[in-house]
Short mmCIF file of C-alpha atoms and ligand atoms in Angstrom, two decimals:
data_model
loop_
_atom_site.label_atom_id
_atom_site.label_comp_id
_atom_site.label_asym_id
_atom_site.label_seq_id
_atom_site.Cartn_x
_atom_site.Cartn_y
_atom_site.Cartn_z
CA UNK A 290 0.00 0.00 0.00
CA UNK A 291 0.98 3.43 -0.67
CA UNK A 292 1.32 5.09 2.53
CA UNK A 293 1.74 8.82 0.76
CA UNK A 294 -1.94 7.84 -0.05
CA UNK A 295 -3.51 7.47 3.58
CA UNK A 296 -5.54 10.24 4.73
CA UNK A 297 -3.95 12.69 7.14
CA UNK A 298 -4.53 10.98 10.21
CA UNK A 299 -3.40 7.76 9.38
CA UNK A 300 -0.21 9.28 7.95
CA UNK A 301 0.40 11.52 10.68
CA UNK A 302 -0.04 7.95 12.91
CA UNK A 303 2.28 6.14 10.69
CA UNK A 304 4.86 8.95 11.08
CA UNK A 305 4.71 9.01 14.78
CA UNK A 306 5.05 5.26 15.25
CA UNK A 307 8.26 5.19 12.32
CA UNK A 308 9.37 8.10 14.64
CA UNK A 309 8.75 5.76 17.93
CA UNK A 310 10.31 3.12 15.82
CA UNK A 311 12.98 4.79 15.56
CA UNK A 312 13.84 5.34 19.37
CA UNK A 313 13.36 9.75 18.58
CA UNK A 314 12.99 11.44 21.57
CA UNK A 315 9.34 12.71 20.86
CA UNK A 316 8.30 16.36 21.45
CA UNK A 317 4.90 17.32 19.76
CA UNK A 318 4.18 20.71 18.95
CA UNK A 319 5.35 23.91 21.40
CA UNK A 320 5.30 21.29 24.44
CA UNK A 321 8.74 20.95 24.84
CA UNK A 322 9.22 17.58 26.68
CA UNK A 323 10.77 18.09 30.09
CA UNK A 324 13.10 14.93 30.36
CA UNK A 325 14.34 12.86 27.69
CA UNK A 326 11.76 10.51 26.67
CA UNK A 327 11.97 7.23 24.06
CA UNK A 328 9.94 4.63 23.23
CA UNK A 329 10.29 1.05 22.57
CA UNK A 330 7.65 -0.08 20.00
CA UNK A 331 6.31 -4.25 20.10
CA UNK A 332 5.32 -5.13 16.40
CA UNK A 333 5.54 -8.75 15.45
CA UNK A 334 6.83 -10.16 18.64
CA UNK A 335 9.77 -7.53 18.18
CA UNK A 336 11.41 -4.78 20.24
CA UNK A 337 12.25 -2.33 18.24
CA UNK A 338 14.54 -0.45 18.27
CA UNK A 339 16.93 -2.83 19.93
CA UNK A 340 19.27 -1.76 21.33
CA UNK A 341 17.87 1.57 22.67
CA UNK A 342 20.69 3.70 23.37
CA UNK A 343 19.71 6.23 25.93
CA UNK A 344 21.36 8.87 28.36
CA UNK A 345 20.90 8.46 32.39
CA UNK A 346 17.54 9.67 33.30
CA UNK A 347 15.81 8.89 30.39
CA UNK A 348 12.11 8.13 30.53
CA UNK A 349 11.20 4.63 28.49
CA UNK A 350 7.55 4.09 27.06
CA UNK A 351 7.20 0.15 25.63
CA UNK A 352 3.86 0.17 23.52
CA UNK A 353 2.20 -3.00 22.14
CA UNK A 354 1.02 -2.84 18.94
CA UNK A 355 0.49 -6.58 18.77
CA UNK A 356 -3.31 -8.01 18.82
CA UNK A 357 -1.91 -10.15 21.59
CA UNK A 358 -0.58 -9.13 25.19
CA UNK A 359 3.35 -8.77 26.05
CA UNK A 360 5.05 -7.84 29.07
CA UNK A 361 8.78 -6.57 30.43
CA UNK A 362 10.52 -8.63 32.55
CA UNK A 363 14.29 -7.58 33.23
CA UNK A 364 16.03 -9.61 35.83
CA UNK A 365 19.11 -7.05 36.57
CA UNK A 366 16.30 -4.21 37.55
CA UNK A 367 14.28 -6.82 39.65
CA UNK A 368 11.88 -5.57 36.89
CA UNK A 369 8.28 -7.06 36.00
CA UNK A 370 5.76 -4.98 34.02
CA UNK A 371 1.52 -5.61 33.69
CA UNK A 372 0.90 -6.88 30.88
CA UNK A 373 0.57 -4.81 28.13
CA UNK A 374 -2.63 -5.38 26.09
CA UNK A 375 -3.04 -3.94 22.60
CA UNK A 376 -2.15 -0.66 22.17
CA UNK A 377 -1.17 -0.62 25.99
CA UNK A 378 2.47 0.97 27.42
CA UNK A 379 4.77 0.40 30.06
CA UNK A 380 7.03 3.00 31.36
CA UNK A 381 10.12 3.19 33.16
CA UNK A 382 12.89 5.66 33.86
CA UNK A 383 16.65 4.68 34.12
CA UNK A 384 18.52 6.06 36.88
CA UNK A 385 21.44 4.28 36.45
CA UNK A 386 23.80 3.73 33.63
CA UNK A 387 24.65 0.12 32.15
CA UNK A 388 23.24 -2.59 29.81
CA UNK A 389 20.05 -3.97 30.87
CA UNK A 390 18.70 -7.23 28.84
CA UNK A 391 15.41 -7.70 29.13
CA UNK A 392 12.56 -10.47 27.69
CA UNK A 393 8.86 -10.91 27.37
CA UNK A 394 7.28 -12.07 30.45
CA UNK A 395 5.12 -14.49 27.98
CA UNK A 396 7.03 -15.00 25.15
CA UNK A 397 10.39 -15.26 26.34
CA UNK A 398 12.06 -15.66 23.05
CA UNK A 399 11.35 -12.06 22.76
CA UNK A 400 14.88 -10.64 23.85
CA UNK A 401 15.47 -6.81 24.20
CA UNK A 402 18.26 -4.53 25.36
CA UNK A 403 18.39 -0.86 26.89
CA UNK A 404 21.95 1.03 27.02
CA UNK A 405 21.68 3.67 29.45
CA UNK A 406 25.04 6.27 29.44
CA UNK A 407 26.36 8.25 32.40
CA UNK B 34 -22.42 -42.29 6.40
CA UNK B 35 -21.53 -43.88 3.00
CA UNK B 36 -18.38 -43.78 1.43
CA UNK B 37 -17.52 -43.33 -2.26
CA UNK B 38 -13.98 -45.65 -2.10
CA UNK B 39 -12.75 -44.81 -5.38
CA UNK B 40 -12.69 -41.04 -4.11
CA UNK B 41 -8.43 -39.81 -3.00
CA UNK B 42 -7.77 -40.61 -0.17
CA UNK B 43 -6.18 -37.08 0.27
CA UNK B 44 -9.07 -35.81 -1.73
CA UNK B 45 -11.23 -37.62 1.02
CA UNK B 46 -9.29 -36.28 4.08
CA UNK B 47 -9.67 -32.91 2.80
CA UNK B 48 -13.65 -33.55 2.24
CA UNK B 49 -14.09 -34.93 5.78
CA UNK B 50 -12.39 -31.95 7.60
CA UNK B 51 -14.65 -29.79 5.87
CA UNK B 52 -17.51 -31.78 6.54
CA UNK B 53 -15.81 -31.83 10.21
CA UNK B 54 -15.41 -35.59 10.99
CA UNK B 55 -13.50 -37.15 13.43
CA UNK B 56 -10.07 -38.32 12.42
CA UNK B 57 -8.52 -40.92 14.40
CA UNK B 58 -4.79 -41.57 15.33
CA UNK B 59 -3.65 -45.02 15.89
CA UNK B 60 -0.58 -45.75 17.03
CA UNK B 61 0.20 -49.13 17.35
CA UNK B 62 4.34 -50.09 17.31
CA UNK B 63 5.54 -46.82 16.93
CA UNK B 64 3.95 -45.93 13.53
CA UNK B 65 0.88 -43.52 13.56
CA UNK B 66 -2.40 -44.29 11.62
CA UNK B 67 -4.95 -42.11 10.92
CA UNK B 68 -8.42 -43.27 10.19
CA UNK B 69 -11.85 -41.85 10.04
CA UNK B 70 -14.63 -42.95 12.00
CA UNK B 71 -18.02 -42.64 11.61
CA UNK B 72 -20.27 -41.60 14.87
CA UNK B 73 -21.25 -45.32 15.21
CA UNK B 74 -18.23 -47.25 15.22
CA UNK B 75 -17.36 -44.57 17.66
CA UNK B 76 -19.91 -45.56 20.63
CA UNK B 77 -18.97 -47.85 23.12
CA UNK B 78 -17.94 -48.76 26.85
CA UNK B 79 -14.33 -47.69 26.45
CA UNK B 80 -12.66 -45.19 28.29
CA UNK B 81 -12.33 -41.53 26.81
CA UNK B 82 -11.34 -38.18 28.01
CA UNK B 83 -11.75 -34.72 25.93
CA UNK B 84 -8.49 -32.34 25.76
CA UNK B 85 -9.85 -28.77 24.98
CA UNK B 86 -7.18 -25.94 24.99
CA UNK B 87 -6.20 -22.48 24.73
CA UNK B 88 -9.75 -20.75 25.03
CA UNK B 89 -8.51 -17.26 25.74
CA UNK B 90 -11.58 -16.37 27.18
CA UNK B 91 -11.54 -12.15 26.57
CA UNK B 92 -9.63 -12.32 23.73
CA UNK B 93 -11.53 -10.12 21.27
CA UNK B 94 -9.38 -9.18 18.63
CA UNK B 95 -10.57 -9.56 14.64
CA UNK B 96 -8.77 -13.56 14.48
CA UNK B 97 -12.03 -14.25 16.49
CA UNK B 98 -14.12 -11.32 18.21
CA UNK B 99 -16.56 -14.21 20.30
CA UNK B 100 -13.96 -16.37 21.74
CA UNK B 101 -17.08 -17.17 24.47
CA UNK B 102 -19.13 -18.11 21.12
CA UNK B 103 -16.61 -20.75 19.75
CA UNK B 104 -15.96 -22.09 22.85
CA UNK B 105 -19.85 -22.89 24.15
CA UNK B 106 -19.93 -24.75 20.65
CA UNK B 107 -16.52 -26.77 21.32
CA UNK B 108 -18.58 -27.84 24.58
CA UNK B 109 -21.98 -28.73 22.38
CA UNK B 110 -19.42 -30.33 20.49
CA UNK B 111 -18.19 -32.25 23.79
CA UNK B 112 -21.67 -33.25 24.27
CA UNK B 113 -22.93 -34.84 21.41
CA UNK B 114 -19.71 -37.46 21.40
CA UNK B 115 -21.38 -40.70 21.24
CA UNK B 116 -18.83 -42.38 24.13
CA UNK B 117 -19.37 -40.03 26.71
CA UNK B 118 -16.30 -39.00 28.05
CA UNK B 119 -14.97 -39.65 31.65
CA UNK B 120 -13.87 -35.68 31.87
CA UNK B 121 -12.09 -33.20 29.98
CA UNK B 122 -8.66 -31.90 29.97
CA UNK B 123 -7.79 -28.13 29.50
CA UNK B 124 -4.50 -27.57 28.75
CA UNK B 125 -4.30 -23.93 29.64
CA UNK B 126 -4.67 -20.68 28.49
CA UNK B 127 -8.08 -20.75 29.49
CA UNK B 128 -8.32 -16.76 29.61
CA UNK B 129 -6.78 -14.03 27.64
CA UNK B 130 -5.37 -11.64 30.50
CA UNK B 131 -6.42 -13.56 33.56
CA UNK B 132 -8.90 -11.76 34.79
CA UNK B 133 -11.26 -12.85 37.26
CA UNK B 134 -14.43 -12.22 34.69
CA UNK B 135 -12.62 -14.71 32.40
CA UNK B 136 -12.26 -17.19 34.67
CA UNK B 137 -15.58 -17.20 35.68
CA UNK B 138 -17.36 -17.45 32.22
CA UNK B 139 -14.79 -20.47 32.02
CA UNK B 140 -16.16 -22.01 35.18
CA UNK B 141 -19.35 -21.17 33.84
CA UNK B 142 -18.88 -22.43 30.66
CA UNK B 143 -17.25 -25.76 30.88
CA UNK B 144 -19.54 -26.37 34.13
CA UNK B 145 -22.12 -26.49 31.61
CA UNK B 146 -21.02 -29.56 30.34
CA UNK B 147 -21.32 -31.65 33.92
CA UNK B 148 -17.69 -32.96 33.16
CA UNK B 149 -15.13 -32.45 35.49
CA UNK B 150 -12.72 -30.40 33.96
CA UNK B 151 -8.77 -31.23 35.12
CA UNK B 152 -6.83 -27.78 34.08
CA UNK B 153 -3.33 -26.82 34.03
CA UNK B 154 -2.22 -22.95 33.71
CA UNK B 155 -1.05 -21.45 29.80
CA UNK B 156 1.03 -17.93 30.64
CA UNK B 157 -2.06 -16.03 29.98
CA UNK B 158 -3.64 -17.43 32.94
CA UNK B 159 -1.01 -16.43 35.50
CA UNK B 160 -0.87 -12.29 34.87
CA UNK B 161 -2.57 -11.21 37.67
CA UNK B 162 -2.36 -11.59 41.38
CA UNK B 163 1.64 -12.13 41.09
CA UNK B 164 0.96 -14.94 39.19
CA UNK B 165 -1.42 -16.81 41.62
CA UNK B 166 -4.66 -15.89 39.37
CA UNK B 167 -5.07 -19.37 38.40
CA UNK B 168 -3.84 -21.07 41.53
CA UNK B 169 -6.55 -19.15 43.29
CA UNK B 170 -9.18 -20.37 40.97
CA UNK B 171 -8.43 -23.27 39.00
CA UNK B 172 -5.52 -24.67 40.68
CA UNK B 173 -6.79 -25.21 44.20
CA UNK B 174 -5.40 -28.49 45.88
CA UNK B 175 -2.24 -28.86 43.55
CA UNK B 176 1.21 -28.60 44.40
CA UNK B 177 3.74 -25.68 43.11
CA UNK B 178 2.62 -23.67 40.78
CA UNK B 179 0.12 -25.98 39.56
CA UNK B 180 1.04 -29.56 38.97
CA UNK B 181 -0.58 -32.68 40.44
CA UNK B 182 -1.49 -36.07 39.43
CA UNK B 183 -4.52 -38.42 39.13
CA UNK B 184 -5.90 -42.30 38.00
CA UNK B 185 -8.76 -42.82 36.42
CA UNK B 186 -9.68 -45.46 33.76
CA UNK B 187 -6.35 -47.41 34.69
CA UNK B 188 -4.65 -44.78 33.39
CA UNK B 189 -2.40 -42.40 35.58
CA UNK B 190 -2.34 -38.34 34.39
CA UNK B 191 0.16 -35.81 35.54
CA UNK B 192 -0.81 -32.15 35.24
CA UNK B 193 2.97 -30.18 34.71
CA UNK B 194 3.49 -26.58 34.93
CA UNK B 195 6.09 -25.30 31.74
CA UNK B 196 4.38 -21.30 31.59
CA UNK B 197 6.00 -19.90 35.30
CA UNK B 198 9.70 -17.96 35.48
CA UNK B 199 10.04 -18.27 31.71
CA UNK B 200 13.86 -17.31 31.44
CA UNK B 201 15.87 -15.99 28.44
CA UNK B 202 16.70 -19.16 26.50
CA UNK B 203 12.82 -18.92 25.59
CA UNK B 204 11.45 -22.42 26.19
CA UNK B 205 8.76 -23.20 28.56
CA UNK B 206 9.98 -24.38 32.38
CA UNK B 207 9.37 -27.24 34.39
CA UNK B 208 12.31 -26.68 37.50
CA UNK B 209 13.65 -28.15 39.44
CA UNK B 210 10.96 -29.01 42.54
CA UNK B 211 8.39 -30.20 39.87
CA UNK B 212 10.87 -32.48 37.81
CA UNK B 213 11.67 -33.95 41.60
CA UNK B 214 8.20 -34.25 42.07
CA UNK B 215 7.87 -36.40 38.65
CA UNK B 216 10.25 -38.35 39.61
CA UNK B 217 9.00 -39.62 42.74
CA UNK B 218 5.11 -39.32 41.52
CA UNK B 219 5.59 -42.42 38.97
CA UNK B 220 8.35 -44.55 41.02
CA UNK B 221 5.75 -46.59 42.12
CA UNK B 222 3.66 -47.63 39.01
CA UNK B 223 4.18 -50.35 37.31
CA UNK B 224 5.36 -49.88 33.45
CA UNK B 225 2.58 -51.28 32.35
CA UNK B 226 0.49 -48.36 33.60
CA UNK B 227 -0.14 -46.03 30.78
CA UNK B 228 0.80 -42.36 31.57
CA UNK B 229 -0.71 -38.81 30.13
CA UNK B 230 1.25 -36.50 30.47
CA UNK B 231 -0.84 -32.90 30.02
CA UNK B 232 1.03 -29.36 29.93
CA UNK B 233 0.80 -26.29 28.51
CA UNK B 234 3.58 -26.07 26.41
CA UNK B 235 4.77 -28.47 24.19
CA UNK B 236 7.19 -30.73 26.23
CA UNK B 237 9.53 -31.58 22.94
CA UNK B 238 10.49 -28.46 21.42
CA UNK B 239 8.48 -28.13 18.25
CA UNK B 240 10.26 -24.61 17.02
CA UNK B 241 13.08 -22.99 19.32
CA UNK B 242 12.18 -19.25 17.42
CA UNK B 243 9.02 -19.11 18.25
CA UNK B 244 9.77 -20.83 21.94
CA UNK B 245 7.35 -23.64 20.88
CA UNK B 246 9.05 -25.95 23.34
CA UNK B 247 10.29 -26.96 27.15
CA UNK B 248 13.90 -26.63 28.36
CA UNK B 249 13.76 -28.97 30.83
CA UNK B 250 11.10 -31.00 29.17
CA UNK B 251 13.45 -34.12 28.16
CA UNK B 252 14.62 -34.45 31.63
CA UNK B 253 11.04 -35.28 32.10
CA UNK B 254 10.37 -37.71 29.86
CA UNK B 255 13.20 -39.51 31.11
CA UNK B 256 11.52 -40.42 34.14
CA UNK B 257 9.05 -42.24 32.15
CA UNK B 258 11.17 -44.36 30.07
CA UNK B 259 9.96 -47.44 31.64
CA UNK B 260 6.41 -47.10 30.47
CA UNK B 261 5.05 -48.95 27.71
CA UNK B 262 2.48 -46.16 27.12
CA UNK B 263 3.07 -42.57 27.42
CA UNK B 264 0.70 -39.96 25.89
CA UNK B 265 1.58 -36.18 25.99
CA UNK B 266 -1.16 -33.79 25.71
CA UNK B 267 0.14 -30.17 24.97
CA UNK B 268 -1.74 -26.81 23.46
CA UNK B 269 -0.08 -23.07 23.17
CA UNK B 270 0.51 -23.68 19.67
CA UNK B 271 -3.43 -23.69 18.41
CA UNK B 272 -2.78 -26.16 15.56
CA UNK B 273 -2.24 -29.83 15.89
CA UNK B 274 0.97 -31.28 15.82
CA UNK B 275 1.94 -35.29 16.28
CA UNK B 276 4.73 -37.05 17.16
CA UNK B 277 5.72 -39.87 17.92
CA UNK B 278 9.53 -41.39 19.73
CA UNK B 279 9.54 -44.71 20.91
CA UNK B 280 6.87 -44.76 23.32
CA UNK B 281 5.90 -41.85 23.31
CA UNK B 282 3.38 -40.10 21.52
CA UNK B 283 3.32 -36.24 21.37
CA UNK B 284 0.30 -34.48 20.58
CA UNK B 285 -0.76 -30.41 20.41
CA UNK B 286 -4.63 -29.55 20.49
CA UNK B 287 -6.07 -26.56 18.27
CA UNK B 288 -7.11 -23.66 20.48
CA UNK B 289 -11.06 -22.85 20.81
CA UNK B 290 -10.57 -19.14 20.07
CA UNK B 291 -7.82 -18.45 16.94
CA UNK B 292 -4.94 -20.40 15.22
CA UNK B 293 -2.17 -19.33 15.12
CA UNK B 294 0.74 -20.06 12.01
CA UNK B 295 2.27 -23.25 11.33
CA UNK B 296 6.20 -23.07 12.24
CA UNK B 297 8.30 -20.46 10.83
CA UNK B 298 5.55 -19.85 8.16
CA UNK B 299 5.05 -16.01 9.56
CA UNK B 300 6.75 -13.14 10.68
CA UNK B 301 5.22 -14.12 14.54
CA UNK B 302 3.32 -17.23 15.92
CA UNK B 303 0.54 -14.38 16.59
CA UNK B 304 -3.05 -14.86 16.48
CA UNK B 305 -4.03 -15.90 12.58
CA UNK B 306 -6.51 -14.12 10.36
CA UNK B 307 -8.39 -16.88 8.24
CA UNK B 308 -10.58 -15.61 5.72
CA UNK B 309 -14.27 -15.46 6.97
CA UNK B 310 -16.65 -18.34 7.38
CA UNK B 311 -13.19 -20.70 7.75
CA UNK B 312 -12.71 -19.88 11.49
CA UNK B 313 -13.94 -23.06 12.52
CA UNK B 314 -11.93 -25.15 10.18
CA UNK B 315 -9.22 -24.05 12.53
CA UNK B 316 -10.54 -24.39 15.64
CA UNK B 317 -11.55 -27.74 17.76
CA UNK B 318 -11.55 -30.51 20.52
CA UNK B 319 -9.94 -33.65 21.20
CA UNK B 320 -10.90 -37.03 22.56
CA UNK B 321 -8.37 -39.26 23.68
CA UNK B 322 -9.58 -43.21 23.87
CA UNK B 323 -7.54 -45.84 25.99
CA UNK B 324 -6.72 -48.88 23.37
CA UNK B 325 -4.14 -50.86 24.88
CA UNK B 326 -1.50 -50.26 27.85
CA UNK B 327 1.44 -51.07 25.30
CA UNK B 328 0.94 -48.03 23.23
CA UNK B 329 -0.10 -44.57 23.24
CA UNK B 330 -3.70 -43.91 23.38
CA UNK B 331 -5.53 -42.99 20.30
CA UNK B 332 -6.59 -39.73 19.50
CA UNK B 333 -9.32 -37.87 17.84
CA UNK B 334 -9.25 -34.38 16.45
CA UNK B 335 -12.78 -32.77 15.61
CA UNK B 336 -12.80 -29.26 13.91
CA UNK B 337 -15.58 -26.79 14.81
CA UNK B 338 -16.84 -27.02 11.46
CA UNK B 339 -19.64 -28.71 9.86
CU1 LIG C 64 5.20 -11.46 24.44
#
């Protein structure tokens, strides 16, 4: 399909989540975001972007965009999200810098990976 | 029913699915047989159970938007066997996103049926509650997280738990305290007692991508190597699946709400859009009938359809 061809909405959607995708730190409009924020988007039974490389302090949405549930689980942060429904997020904020490995709670071959920097 | 013999056999199979007939699987010596039976060769004294699986009760997403619907008609479905069966098996994922609602509409549901119902968890079922949503319910009387054992028919059935403290290699779990458990649970039958085995998750690794399979699940079988007879009932997948090793025969039920993709045939073993009016092709029961105690009991998949 010819996404140039959607109507404004749905392209606007599709540019946000490629942007989300991508691991951009989001800022919509004259709301200038206050910390550094980036997402993690779920599509396929994939974390993407992975890795997510991110600076100390930084805010991290997961969203589900699968039509089945998913959850975080990262042993090093003693880490266990809800589980994310459809459409549903998870947030956390890194305080500390390192590599942190993290899975699905329910699909476990689902492997992820947040680099946090000092 | 009458048959025309000089149709394909393959031609045939494909006819009677649609038609939804029972096929079923033989195994005598190691070599699986499928046959179809008609309703009347079915009846009789001998001992049957029904495996059902992977009803996601709240799941509402387009692959099926009434999971409630198809699963009251895999229980009609239950009903109208000809042999009625002793009780059914449910091998988990019973609800979507564990929520107490979802669990009740399963109690309510499969209560309908006046079977007992022997259950073991699926990941859905332990979200909530830090992970004691289906213990609470579903799992009362058990050990661990779940697992437990029973006779009935001569037959001896162990309940495992493979869904709790999934780690990062990606295969379903047993541990350590429930493999111990196995171990002692069967040191005292005889091998000519013939074992089912009934878990979530396949217990021989069907496809490591997808985590279609149990780490520790070999270590398991190995405590039953003395049995003549050893069934294993599995779902999570939503498609049926046989194998058999030795023994042992290895068998995955469809789901009751949406199938999901044969092996490495998608991008993700998510839920599977069929095109409409072929949902129940997909979707089914199982009865399992006790032949002999020297090989693996027979088994009989029905579709929804027809
Ligand atoms: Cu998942």
């Amino acid at each position: 399909m010819n996404e140039m061809l959607e109507p404004g909405g749905n392209a606007r959607r599709l540019l946000l989540r490629r942007a989300l995708a991508a691991g951009i730190i989001v800022a919509i409009g004259s709301h200038k975001a206050k910390a550094a924020e980036a997402q993690i988007v779920v599509d396929n039974f994939t974390f993407s972007p992975t890795p997510l490389n991110v600076k100390v302090g930084t805010t991290v949405t997961w969203v589900n965009h699968d039509d089945i549930p998913h959850s975080i689980v990262c042993p090093t942060l003693k880490v266990k999200s809800h589980p994310m429904d459809t459409d549903e997020s998870f947030t956390y904020t890194f305080d500390q810098a390192g590599t942190y490995d993290y899975i699905c709670g329910l699909h476990p071959h689902m492997h992820g990976q947040v680099v946090v920097a000092a | 029913m009458s048959i025309d013999p000089n149709l394909q056999r393959r031609g045939f199979l494909k006819c009677m699915t649609w038609a939804g007939t029972a096929m079923v699987w033989t195994v005598a010596g190691g070599v699986p047989r499928s046959r179809l039976i008609g309703s009347a060769e079915a009846a009789g004294n001998d001992f049957t159970f029904v495996q059902i699986s992977d009803s996601h009760l709240g799941f509402d997403k387009p692959a099926n938007t009434n999971v409630t619907a198809t699963l009251q008609e895999a229980l009609d479905n239950v009903g109208k066997l000809p042999n009625k069966p002793a009780f059914m098996i449910h091998t988990g994922d019973i609800t979507h996103l564990s929520k107490p609602a979802q669990f009740d509409t399963a109690a309510q549901l499969c209560g309908g049926t006046k079977l007992t119902m022997h259950t073991v968890p699926g990941e859905h079922d332990i979200l909530e509650e830090d992970g004691k949503s289906y213990l609470n319910r579903f799992g009362k009387g058990t050990k661990g997280d779940g697992w437990y054992s029973f006779d009935a028919g001569g037959v001896h059935f162990i309940g495992l738990v493979n869904v709790v403290n999934l780690q990062g290699n990606g295969l379903g779990s047993l541990g350590h305290d429930q493999l111990e458990w196995l171990e002692d649970d069967v040191k005292p039958l005889t091998a000519s007692t013939p074992i089912v085995v009934f878990a979530h998750v396949p217990l021989w690794v069907v496809y490591q991508d997808w985590g279609w399979g149990t780490s520790d699940g070999a270590q398991a079988l190995s405590y039953l190597k003395k049995f003549g007879s050893v069934t294993v009932l599995n779902g999570h997948i939503h498609q049926t699946l046989q194998k058999v090793e030795g023994n042992v025969a290895f068998h995955t039920a469809r789901s009751t709400a949406f199938p999901q993709p044969a092996p490495g045939s998608a991008k993700s073993p998510g839920p599977m859009v069929v095109p409409a009016g072929e949902l129940k092709q997909y979707l089914g029961i199982a009865s399992v009938k006790l032949v002999s105690s020297k090989a693996p009991l027979a088994i009989v998949d029905t579709s929804l359809a027809g």
